[in-house]
Coordinates of N, CA and C in Angstrom, one line a residue:
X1 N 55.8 3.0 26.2 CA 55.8 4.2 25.4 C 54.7 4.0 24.3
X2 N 53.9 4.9 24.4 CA 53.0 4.7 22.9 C 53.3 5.5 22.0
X3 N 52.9 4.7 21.1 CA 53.3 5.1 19.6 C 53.3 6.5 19.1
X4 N 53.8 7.0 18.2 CA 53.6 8.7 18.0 C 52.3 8.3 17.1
X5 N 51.7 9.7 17.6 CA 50.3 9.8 16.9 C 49.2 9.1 17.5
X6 N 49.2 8.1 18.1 CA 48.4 6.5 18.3 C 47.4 6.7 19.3
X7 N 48.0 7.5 20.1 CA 47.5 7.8 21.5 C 46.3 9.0 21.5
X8 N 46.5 9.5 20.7 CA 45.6 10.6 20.3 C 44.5 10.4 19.3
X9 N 43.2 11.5 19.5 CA 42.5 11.2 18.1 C 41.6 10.2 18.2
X10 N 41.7 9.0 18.1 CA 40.8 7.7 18.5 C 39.2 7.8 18.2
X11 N 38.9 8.8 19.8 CA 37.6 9.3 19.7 C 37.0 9.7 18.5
X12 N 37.7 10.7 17.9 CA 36.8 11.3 17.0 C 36.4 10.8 15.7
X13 N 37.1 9.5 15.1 CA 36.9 8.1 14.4 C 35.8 7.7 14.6
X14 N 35.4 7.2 15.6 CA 34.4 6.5 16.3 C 32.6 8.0 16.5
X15 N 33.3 9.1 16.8 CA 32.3 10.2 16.5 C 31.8 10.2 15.5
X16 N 32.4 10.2 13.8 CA 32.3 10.4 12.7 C 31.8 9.1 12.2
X17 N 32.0 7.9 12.8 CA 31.1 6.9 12.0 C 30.2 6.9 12.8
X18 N 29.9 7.4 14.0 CA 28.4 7.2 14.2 C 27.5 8.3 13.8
X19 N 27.8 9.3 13.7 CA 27.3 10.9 12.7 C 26.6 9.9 11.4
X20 N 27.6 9.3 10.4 CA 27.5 8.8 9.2 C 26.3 7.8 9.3
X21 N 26.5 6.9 10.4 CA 25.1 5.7 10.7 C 23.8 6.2 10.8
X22 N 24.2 7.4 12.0 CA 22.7 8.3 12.1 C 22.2 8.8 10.6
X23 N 23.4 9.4 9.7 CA 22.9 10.3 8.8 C 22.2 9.3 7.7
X24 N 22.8 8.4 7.5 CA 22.0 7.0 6.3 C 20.8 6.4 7.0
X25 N 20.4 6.1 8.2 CA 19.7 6.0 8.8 C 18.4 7.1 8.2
X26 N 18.9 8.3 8.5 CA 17.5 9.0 8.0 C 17.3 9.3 6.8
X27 N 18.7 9.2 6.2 CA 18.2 9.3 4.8 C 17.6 7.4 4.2
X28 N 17.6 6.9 4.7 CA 16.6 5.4 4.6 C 15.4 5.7 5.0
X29 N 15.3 6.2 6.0 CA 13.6 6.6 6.7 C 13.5 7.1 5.6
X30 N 13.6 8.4 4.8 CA 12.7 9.6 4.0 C 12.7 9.1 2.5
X31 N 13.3 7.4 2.3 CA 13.6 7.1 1.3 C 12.6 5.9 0.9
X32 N 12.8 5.3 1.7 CA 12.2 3.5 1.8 C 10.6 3.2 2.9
X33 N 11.1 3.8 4.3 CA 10.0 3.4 5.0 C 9.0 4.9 5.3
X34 N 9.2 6.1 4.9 CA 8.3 6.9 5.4 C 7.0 6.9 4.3
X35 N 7.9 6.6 2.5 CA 6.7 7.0 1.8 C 5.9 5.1 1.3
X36 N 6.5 4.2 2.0 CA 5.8 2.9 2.5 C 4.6 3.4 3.0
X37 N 4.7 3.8 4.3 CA 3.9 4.2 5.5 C 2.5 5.1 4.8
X38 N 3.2 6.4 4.2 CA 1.9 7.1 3.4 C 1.0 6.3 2.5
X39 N 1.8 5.5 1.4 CA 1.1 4.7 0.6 C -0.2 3.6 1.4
X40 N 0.4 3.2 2.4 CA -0.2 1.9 3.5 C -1.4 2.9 3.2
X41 N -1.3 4.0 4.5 CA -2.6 5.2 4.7 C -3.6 5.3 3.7
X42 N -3.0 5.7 2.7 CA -3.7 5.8 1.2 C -5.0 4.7 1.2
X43 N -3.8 3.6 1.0 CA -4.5 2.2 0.7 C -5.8 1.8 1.4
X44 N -5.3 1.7 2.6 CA -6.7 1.4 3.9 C -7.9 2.7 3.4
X45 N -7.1 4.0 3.3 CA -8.2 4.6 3.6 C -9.1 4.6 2.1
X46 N -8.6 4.3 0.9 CA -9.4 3.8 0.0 C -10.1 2.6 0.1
X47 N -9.8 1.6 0.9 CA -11.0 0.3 1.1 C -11.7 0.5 2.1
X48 N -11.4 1.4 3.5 CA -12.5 2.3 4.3 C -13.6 2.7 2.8
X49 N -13.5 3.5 2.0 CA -14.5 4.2 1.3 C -14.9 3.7 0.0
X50 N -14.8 2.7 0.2 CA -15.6 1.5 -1.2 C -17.0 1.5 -0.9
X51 N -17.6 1.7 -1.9 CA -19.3 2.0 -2.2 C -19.4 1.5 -3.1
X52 N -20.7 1.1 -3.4 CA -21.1 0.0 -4.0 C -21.1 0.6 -5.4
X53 N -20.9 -0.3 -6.5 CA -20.5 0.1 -7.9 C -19.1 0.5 -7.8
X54 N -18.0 0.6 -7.0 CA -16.4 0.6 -7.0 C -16.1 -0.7 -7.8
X55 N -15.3 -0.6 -9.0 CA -14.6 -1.7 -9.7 C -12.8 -1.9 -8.7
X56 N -13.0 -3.2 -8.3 CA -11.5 -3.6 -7.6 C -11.2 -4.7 -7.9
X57 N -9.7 -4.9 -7.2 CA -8.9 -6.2 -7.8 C -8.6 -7.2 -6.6
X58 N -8.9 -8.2 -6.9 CA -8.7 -8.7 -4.9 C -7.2 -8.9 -4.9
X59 N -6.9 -9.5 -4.4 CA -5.4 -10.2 -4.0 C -5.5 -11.0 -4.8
X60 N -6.1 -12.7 -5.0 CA -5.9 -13.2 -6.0 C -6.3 -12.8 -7.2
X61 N -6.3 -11.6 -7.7 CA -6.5 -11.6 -9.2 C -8.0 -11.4 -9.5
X62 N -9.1 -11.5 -8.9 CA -10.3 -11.6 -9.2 C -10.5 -10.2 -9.4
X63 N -11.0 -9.9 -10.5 CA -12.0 -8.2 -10.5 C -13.4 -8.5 -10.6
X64 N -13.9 -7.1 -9.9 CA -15.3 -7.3 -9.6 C -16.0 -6.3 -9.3
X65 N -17.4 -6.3 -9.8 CA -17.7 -4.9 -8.8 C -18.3 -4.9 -7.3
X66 N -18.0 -4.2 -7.1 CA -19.2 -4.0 -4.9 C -20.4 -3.8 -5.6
X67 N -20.9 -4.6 -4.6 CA -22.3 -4.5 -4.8 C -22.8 -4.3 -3.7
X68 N -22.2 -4.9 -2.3 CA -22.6 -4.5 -0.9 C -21.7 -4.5 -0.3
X69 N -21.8 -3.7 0.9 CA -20.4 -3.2 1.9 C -21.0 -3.4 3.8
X70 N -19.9 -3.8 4.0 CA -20.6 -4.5 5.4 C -19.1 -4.2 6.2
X71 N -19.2 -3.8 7.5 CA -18.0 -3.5 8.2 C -15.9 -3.7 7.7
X72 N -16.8 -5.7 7.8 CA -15.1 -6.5 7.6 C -15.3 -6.9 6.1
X73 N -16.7 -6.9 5.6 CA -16.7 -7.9 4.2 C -17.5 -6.9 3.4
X74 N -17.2 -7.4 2.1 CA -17.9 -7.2 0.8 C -18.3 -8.4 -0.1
X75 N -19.3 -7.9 -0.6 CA -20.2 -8.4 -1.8 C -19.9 -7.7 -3.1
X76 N -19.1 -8.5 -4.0 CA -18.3 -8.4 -5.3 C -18.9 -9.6 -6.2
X77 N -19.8 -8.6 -7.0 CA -19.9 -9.1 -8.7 C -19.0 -9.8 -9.2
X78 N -18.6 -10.6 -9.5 CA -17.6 -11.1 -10.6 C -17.8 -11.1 -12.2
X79 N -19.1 -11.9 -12.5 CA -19.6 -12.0 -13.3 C -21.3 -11.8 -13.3
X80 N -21.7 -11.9 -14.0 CA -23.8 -11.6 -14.1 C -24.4 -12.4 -13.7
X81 N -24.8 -12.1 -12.5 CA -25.3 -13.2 -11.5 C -24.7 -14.0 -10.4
X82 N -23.2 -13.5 -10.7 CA -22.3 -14.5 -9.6 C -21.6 -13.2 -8.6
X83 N -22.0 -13.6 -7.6 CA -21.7 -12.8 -6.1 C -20.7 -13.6 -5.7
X84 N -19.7 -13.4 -4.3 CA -19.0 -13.6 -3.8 C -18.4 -12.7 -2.9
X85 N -18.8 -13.5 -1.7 CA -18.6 -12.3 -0.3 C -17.2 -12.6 -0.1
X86 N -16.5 -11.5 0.6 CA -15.2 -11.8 0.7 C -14.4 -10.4 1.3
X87 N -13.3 -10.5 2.1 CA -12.8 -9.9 3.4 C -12.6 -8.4 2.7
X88 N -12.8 -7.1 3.4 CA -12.2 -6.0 2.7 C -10.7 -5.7 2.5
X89 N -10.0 -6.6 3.5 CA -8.6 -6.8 3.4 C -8.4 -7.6 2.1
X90 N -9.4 -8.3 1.4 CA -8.6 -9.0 0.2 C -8.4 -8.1 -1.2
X91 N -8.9 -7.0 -0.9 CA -9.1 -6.3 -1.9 C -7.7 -5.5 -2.2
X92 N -6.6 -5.8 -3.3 CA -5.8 -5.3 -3.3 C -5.6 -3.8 -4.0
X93 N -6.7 -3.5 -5.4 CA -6.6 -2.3 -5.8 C -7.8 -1.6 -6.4
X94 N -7.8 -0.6 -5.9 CA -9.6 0.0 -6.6 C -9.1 0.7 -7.8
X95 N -9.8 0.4 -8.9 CA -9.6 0.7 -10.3 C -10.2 2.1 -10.3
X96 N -9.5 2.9 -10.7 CA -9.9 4.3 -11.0 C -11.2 4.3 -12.2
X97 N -12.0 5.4 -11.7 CA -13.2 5.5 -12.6 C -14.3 4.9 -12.1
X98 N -14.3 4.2 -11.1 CA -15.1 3.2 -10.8 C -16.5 3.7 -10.1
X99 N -17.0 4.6 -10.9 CA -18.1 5.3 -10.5 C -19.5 4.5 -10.9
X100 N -20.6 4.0 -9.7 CA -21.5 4.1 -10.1 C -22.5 3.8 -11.5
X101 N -22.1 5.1 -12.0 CA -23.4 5.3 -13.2 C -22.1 5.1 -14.5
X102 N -21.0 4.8 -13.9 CA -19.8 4.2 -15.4 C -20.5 3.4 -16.0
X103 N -21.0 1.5 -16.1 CA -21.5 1.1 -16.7 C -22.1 -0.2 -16.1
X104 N -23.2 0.1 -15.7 CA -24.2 -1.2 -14.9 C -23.9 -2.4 -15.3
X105 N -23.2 -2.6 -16.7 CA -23.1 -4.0 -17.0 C -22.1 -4.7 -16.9
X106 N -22.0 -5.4 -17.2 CA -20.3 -6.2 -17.4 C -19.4 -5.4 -18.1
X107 N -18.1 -5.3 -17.6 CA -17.5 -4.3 -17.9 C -15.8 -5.3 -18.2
X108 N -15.8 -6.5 -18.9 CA -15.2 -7.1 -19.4 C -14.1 -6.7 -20.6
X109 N -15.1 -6.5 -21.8 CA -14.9 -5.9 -23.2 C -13.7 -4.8 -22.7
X110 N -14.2 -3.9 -21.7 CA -13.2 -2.7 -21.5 C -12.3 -3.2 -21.2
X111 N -11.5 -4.2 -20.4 CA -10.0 -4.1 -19.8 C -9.3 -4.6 -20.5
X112 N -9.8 -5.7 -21.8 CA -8.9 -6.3 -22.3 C -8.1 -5.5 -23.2

């Protein structure tokens, strides 16, 4: 004999938490990994269009300006007179303003 109530129902327990998994599920997508994904796009497609005189930041910490652009690599100023070629992937952030005719020289004085 089964229990009163016991026998019945069951299913729809099991309907309702999987509704709830799906539903946190997408609200994690539109939360955590969709505007990840946009930001990535952003990112690449800003080191796609680095031209020469862009001020950036590598990954370790170095700032610099382009001074030459080559498919996988760049040529980054560091200092006056000091080059250093190095991956387009190391480049972690392009400083806004980083126009060209902003200031041919060393541009130190300004970030501190």
């Amino acid at each position: 004999m089964p229990p009163p109530g016991g026998g019945q129902g069951g299913g729809g327990d099991l309907f309702q938490v999987l509704i709830m998994i799906t539903v946190f599920m997408g609200i994690f997508y539109f939360i955590v990994i969709r505007p990840q994904h946009i930001e990535q796009r952003k990112h690449q497609e800003r080191i796609n269009n680095l031209q020469k005189g862009d001020r950036v930041v590598t990954s370790g910490g170095i700032h610099g300006v382009v001074r030459a652009t080559k498919e996988k690599t760049l040529v980054l100023e560091v200092a006056e007179g000091v080059k250093v070629t190095l991956n387009r992937s190391a480049v972690a952030t392009v400083l806004e303003g980083s126009a060209p005719k902003s200031r041919p020289g060393g541009d130190e004085d300004e970030e501190e």
